Coordinates of C-alpha atoms and ligand atoms in Angstrom, one line a residue:
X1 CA 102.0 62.3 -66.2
X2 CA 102.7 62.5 -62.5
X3 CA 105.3 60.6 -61.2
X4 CA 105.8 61.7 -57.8
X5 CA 104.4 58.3 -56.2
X6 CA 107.7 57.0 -57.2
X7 CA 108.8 55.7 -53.9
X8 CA 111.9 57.6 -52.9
X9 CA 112.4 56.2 -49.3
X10 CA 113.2 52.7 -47.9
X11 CA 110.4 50.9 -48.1
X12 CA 107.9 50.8 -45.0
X13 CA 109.1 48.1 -42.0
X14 CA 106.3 45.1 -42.8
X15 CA 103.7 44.4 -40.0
X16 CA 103.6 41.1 -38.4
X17 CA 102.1 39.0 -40.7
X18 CA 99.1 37.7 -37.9
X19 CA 96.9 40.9 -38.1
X20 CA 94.8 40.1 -41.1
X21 CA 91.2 39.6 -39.4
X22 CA 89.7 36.4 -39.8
X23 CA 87.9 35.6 -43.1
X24 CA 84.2 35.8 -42.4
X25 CA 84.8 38.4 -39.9
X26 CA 81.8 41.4 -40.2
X27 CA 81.7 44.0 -42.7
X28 CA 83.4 47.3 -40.8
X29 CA 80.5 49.1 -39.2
X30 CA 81.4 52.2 -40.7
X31 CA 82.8 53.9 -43.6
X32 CA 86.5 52.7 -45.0
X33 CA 89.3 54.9 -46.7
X34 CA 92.3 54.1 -48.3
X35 CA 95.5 56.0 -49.3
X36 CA 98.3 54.1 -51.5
X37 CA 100.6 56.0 -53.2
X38 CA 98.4 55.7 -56.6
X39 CA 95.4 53.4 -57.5
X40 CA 94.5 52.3 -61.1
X41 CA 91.0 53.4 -61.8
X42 CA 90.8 52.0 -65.2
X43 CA 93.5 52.5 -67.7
X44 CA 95.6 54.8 -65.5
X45 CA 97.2 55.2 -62.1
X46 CA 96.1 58.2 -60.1
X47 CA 98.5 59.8 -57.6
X48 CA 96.7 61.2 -54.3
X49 CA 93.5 59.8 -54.5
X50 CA 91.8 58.4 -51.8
X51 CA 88.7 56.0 -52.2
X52 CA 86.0 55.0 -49.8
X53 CA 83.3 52.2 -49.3
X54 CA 80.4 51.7 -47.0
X55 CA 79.2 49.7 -44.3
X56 CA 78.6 47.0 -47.0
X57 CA 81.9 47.2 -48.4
X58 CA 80.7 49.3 -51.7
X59 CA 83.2 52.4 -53.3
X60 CA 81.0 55.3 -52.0
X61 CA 83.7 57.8 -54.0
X62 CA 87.3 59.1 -54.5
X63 CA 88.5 62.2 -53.1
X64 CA 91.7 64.3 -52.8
X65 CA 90.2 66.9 -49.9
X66 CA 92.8 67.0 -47.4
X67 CA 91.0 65.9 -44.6
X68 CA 90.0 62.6 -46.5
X69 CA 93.5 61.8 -47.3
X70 CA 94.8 62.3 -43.7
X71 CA 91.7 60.2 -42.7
X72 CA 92.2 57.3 -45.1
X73 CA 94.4 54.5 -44.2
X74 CA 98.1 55.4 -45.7
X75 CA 99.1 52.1 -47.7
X76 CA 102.7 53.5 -47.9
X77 CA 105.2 52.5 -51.0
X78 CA 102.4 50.5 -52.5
X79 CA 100.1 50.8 -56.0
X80 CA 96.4 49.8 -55.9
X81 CA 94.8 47.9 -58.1
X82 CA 91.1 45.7 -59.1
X83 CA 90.9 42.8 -57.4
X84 CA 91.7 39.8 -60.5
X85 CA 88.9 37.8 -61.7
X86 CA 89.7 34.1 -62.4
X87 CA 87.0 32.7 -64.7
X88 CA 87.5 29.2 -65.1
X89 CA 89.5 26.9 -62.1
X90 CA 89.0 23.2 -61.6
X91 CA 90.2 24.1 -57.4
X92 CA 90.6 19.6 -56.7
X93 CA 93.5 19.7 -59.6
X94 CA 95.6 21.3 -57.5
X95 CA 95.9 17.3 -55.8
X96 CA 97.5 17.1 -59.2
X97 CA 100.4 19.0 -59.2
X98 CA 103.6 18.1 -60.2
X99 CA 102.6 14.8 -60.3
X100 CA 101.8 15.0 -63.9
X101 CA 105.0 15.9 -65.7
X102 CA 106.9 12.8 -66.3
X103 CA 106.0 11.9 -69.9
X104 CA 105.4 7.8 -69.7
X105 CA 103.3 7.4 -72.0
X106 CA 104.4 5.9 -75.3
X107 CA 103.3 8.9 -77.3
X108 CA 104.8 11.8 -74.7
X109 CA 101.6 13.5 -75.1
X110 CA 101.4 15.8 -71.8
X111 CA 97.6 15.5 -72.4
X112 CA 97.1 12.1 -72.3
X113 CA 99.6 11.7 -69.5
X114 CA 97.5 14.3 -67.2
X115 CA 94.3 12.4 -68.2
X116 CA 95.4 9.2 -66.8
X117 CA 96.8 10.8 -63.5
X118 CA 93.5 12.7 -63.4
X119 CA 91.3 9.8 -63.9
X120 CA 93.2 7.8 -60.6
X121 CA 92.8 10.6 -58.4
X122 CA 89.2 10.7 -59.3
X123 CA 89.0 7.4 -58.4
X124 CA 90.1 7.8 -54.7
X125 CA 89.8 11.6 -53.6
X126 CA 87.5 11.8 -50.9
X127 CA 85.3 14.8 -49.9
X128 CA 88.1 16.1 -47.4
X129 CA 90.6 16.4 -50.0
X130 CA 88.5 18.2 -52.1
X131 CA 87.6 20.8 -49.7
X132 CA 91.3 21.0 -48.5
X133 CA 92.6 21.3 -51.8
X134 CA 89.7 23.8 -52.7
X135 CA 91.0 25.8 -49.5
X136 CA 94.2 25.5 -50.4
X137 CA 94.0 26.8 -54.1
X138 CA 91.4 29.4 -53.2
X139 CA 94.1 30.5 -50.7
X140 CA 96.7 30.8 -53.6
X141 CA 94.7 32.9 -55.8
X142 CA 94.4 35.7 -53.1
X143 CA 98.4 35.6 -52.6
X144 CA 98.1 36.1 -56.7
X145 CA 95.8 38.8 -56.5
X146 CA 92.7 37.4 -57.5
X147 CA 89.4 38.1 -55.4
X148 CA 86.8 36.2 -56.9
X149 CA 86.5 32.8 -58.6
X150 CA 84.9 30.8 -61.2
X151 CA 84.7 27.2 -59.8
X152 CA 83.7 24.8 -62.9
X153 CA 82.8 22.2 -60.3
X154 CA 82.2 18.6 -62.4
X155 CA 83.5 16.5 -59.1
X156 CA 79.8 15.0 -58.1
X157 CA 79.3 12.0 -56.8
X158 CA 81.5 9.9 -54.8
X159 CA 85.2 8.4 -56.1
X160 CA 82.9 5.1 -56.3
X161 CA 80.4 6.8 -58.4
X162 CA 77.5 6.5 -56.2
X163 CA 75.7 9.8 -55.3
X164 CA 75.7 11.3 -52.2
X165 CA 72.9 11.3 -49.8
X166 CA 72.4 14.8 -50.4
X167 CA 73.7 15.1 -54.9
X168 CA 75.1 19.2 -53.9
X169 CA 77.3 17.7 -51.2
X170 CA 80.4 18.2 -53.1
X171 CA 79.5 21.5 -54.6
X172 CA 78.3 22.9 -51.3
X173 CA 82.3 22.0 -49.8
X174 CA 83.8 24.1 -52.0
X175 CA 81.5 26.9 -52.0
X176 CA 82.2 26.3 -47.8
X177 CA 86.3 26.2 -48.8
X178 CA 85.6 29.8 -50.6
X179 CA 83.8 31.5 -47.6
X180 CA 86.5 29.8 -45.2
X181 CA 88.9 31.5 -47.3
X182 CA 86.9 34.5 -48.3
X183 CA 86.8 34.5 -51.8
X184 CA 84.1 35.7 -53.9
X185 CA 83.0 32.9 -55.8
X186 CA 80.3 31.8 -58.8
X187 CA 80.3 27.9 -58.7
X188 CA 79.7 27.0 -62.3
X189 CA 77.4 23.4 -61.4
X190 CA 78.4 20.7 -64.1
X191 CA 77.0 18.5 -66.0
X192 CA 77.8 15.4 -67.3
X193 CA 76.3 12.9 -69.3
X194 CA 78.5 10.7 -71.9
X195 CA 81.6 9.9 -72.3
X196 CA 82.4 11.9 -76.0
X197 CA 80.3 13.0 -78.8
X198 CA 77.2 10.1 -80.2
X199 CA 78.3 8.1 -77.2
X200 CA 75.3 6.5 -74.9
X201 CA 73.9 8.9 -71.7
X202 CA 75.5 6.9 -69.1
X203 CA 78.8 6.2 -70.5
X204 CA 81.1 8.3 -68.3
X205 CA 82.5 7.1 -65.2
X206 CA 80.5 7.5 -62.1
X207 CA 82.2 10.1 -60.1
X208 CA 81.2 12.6 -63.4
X209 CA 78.0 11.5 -64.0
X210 CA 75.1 13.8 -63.5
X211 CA 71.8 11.7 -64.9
X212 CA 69.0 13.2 -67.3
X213 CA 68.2 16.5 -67.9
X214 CA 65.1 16.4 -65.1
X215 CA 68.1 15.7 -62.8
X216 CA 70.7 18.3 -63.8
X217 CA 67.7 21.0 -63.4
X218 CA 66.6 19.8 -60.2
X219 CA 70.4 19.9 -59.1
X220 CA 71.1 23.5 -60.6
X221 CA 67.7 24.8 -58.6
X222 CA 68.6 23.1 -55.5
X223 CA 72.3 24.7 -55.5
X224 CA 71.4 28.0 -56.8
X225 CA 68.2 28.0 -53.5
X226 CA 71.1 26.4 -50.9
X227 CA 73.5 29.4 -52.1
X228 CA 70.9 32.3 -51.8
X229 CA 69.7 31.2 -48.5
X230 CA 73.1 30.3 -46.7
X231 CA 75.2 33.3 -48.7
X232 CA 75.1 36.9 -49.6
X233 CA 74.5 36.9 -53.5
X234 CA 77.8 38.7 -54.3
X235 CA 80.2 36.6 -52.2
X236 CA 78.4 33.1 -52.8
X237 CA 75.9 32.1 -56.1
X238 CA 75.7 29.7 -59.0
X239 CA 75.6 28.8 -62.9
X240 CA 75.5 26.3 -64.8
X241 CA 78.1 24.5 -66.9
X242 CA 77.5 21.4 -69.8
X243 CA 80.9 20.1 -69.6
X244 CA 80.9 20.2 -72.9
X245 CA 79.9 19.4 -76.5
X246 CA 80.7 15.8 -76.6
X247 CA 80.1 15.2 -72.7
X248 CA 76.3 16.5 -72.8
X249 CA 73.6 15.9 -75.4
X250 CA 72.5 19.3 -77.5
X251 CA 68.8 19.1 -76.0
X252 CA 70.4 19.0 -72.4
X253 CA 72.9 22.0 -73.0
X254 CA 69.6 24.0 -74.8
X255 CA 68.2 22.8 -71.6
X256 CA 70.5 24.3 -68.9
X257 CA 71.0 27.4 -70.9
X258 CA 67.1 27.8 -70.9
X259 CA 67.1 27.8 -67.2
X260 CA 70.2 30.1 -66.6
X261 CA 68.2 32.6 -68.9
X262 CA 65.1 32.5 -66.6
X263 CA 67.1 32.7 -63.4
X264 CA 69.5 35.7 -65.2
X265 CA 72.6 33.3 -64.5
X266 CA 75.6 32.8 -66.4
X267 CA 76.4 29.5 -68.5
X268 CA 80.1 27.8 -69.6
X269 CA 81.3 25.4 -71.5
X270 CA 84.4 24.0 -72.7
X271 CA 84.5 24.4 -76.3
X272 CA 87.5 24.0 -79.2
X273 CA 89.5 22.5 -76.8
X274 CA 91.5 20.0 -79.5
X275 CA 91.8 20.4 -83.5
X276 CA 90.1 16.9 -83.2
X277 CA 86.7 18.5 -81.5
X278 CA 85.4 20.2 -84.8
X279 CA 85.7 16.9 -86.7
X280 CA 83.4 15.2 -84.1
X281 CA 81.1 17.8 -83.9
X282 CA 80.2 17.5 -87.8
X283 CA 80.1 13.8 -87.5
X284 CA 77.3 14.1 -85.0
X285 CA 75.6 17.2 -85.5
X286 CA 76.7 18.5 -89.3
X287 CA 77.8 21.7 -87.8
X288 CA 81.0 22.7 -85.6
X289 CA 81.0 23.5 -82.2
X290 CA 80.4 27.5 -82.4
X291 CA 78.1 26.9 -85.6
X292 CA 76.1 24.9 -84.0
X293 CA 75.7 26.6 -80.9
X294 CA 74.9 29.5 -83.0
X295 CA 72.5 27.8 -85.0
X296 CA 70.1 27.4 -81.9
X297 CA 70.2 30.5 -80.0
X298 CA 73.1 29.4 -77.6
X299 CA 75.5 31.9 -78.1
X300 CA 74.7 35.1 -76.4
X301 CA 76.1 38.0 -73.7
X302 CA 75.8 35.3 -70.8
X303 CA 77.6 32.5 -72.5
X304 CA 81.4 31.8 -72.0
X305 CA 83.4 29.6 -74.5
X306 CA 86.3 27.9 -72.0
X307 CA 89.5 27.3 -74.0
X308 CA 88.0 28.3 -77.2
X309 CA 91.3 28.0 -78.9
X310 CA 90.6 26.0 -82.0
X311 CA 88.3 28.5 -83.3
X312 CA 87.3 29.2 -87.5
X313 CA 87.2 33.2 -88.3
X314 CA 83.4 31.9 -88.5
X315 CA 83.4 31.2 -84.7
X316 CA 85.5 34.1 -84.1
X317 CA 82.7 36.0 -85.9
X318 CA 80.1 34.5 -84.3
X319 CA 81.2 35.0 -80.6
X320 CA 82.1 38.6 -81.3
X321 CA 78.3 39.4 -82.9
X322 CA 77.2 38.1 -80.1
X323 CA 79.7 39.7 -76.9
X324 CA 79.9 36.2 -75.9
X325 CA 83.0 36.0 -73.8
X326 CA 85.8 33.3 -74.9
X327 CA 87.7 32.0 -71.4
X328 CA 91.6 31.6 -72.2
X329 CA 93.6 29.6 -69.9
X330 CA 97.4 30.1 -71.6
X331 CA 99.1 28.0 -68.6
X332 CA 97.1 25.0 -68.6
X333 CA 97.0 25.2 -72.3
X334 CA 101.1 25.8 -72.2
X335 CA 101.2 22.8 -69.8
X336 CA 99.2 20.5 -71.5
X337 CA 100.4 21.4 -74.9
X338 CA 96.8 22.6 -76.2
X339 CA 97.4 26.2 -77.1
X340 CA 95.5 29.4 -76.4
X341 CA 92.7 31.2 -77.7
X342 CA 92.9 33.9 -80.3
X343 CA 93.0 36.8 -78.0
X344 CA 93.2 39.5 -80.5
X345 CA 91.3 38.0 -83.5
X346 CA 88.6 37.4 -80.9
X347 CA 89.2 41.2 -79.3
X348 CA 88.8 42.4 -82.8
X349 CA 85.3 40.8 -83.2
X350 CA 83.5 42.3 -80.5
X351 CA 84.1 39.1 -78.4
X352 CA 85.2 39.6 -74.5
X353 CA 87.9 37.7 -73.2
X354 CA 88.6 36.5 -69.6
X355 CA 91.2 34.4 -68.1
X356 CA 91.1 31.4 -66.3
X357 CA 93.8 29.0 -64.4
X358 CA 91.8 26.0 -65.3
X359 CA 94.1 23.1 -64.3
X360 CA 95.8 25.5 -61.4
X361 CA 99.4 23.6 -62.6
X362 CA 100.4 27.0 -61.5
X363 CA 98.1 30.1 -60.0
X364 CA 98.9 33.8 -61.4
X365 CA 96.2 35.4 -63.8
X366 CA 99.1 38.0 -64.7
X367 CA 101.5 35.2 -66.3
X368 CA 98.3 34.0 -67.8
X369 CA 97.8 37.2 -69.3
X370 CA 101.4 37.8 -70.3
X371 CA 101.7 34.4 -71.9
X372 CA 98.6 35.0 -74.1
X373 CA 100.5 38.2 -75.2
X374 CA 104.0 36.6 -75.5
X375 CA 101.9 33.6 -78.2
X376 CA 100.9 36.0 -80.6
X377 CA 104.4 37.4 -80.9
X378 CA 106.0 34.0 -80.9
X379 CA 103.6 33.0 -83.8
X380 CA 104.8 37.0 -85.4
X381 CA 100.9 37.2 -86.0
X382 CA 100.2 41.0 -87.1
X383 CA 98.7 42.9 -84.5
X384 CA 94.7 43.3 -85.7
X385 CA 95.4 46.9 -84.8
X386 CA 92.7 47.0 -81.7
X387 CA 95.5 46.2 -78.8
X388 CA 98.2 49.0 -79.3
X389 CA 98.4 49.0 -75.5
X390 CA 98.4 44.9 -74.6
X391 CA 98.8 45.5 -71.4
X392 CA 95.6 48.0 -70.9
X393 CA 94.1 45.2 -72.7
X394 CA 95.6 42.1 -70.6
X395 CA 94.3 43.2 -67.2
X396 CA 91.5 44.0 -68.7
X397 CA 90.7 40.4 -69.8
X398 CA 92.3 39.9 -66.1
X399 CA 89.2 41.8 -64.3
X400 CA 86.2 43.7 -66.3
X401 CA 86.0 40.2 -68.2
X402 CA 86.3 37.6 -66.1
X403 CA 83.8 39.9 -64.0
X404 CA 81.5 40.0 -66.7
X405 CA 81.7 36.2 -67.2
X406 CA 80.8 35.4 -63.6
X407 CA 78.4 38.0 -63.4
X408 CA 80.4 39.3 -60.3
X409 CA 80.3 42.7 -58.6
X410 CA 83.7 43.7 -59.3
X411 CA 85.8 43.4 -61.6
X412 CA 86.8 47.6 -61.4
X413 CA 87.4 50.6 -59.2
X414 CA 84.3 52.7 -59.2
X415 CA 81.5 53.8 -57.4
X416 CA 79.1 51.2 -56.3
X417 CA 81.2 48.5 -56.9
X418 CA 82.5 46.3 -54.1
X419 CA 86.3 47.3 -52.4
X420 CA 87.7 44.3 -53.6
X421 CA 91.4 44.8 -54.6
X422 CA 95.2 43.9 -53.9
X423 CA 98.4 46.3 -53.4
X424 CA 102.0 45.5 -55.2
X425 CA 104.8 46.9 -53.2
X426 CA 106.5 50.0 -55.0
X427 CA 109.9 48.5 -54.0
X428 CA 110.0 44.7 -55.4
X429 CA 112.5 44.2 -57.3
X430 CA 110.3 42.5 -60.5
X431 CA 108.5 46.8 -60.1
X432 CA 110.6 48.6 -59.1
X433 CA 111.6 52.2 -60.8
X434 CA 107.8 52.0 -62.7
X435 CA 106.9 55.8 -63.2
X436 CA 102.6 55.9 -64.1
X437 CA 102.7 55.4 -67.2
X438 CA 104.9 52.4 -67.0
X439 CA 103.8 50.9 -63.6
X440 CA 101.2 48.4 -65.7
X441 CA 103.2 47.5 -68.0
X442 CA 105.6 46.4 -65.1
X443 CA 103.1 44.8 -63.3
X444 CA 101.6 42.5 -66.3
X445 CA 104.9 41.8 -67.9
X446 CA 106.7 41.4 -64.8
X447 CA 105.0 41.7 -61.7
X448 CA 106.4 38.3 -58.9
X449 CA 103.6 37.3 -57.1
X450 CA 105.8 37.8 -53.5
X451 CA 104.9 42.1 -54.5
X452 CA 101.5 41.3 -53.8
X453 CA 100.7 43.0 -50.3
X454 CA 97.8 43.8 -49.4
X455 CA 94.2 42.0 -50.5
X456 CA 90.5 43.7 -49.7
X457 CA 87.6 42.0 -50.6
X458 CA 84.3 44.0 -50.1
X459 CA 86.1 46.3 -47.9
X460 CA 87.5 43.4 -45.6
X461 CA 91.2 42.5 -45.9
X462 CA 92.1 39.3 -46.6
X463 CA 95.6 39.2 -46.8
X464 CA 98.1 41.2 -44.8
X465 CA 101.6 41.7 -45.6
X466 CA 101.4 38.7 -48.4
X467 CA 100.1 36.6 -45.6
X468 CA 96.7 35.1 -44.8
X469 CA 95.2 34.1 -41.1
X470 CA 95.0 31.0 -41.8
X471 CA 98.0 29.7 -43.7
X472 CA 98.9 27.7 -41.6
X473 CA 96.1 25.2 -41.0
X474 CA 95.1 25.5 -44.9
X475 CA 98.6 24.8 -45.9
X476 CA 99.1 21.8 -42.8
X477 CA 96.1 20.4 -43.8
X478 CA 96.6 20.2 -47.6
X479 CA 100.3 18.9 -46.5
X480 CA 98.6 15.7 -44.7
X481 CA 95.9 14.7 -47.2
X482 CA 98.4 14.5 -50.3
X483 CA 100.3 12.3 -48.3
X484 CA 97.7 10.3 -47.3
X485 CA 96.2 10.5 -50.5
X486 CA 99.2 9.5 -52.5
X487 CA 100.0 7.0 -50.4
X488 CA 97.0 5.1 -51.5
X489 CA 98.1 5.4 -54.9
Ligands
LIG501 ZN1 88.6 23.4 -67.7

């Protein structure tokens, strides 16, 4: 293994942090080229190696000719890698943070506590906060790394629960706050019916509600026309997302996945969230979550369990048969004391699985990853035997999965795909002294988000020098509507 991108000089004097173009500036009219000292084209760093795009911002191909090296643009002291791919965020949470952490509740459940913190914001957030906390977490998952989103977007109606004049208005804000920003993104539209499992349609509070079937369709076809006509289909486009099990009728969820099969979308739900879920599930349905699913055609290559963590060998089975993808979010389940998803077990079965930051109590895919790693050997469950090399394995789930959950573009380094990615610096401290065949290892088990660098999205740079263009307004604005939002508290 070569090791000579080992940086042996001081690193490279930093830019100012102001040159990053603005987001939503033109693809570069001409061909692009890029030199760091190695770039990880799938379960290895190569040293040397240059890679190109296009006009549009595609890989066009890799080369070591020395004229393409000297014409690339030298990323000095720094590693490339595959833009991350977050699969499941909730971006108006981020209102939320560290604001749920004092236990007060009686029983100390973290859970509960969140629930009733979450349940008062919903109650007064207004469309403004959404999209600046939508910017402002957006803007977060580029300094971590990560170039595309998943938004699970169940925030419809107003905080009083009556619908907007046009029912998208929401949904269409944070698709706005992800093209602001520049982030891919595939906004996952909920829906939302009753409050749990053999509840009444109707029984959820209004800011949730979504209506009947008739109107969740006509919602999902108006979003999914808005997005194709207003945004390129790899930067901006829809799915469709039952909240879940207990929150939406079985005929509606059948429903909404029949229509993301005819439109070639993807679907999500949460699923095996809480030991309690499966218990529910048989009450109303004779059959647990998975099973039933299962039972009626519903789990297939375009579906994505969220959570999934309560899952039988059964499910585990089931989802594998079917290269269903299971969406672990291991901070958010850390947080809120839920657990994570069986990442090998699941691995072993043929199932994908992606990562997601869910409840964005903190944004970085890679501790996500590293926790999911650091569960299993907690719990000293053997290794199945399939993940020899977690780490290979934990940014995997980190991009090819999430990519394949989203039905995104990237996801991966190669040819035809888009130029999304980010660059570590070679000399941070949580890296440094990585030779090749270590420098992933580092990176997963280690990595401090302040190494992130550079981030290119389609061939556009987003981030310069761990900086975006504009931090300032995003974070200023942010600043002023938790304090007035809080205020009202
Ligand atoms: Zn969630």
């Amino acid at each position: 293994m070569d090791k000579k991108f080992l940086p042996r000089r001081d690193p490279p004097t930093p830019a100012a942090p102001a040159t990053a173009p603005k987001p939503g500036a033109p693809h570069p009219a001409t061909e692009s080229g890029w030199l760091p000292d190695c770039v990880y084209t799938g379960e290895k760093f190569e040293v040397g190696l240059a890679f190109f795009s296009d006009a549009l911002g595609r890989i066009t191909r890799f080369s070591r000719e020395p004229a393409d090296l000297a014409a690339a643009r030298r990323l000095a002291g720094q590693a490339a890698l595959p833009g991350l791919v977050n699969a499941h965020s909730h971006a108006f949470h981020r209102v939320l943070r560290g604001r749920t952490e004092r236990l007060v509740r009686a029983d100390r459940d973290p859970g509960n506590g969140w629930r009733e913190a979450h349940d008062r914001v919903v109650g007064m957030i207004s469309a403004e906060d959404v999209f600046d906390a939508a910017r402002m977490v957006f803007m977060e998952m580029l300094l971590s790394g990560i170039t595309c989103v998943g938004e699970f977007h169940y925030l419809q109606q107003r905080a009083d629960g009556t619908a907007w004049p046009e029912r998208n208005f929401l949904a269409q804000e944070v698709m706005r706050a992800a093209h602001e920003v520049g982030i891919r993104i595939g906004l996952l539209q909920v829906a939302y019916a009753r409050a749990d499992y053999r509840s009444e349609v109707g029984s959820v509070p209004g800011p949730f509600f979504t209506g009947s079937v008739d109107q969740s369709l006509r919602d999902a076809e108006a979003l999914r026309t808005m997005a194709a006509k207003n945004y390129a289909a790899d930067e901006v486009w829809t799915g469709v997302a039952p909240y879940s099990l207990g929150a939406v009728p079985l005929d509606q969820i059948k429903a909404l996945a029949a229509y993301a099969r005819s439109h070639r979308l993807r679907w999500h739900l949460h699923v095996a969230t809480r030991a309690e879920e499966a218990a529910a599930c048989t009450a109303e349905y004779g059959r647990t979550p998975i099973a039933l699913l299962a039972e009626h055609g519903l789990v297939d290559k375009r579906f994505t369990a969220v959570d999934a963590i309560h899952l039988t060998d059964d499910d585990v089975r089931l989802l594998g048969a079917a290269r269903a993808i299971a969406c672990a979010c291991p901070i958010t389940g850390h947080n809120l004391g839920l657990g994570v998803a069986p990442f090998e077990k699941l691995l072993a079965a043929g199932a994908g699985v992606a990562l997601g930051t869910d409840s964005a109590v903190q944004v970085d895919l890679l501790k996500d990853a590293r926790l999911l790693e650091y569960e299993r050997r907690l719990a000293r469950r053997p290794r199945s035997g399939l993940t020899t090399d977690p780490a290979t394995a934990l940014f995997h789930a980190a991009t090819v999965a999430g990519a394949r959950s989203l039905g995104a573009t990237g996801g991966a380094l190669e040819i035809g795909r888009p130029a999304d990615f980010f660059t570590v610096s070679l000399h941070d401290p949580s890296i440094a002294g990585a030779d090749a065949e270590t420098l992933l290892a580092s990176i997963v088990f280690a990595l401090e988000r302040r190494a992130i660098r550079d981030v290119w999205i389609g061939a556009r740079q987003r981030l310069s020098n761990g900086r975006h263009a504009l931090h300032g307004p995003i974070v200023g604005r942010f600043v002023d509507g938790q304090r007035r939002l809080w205020a009202s508290a």
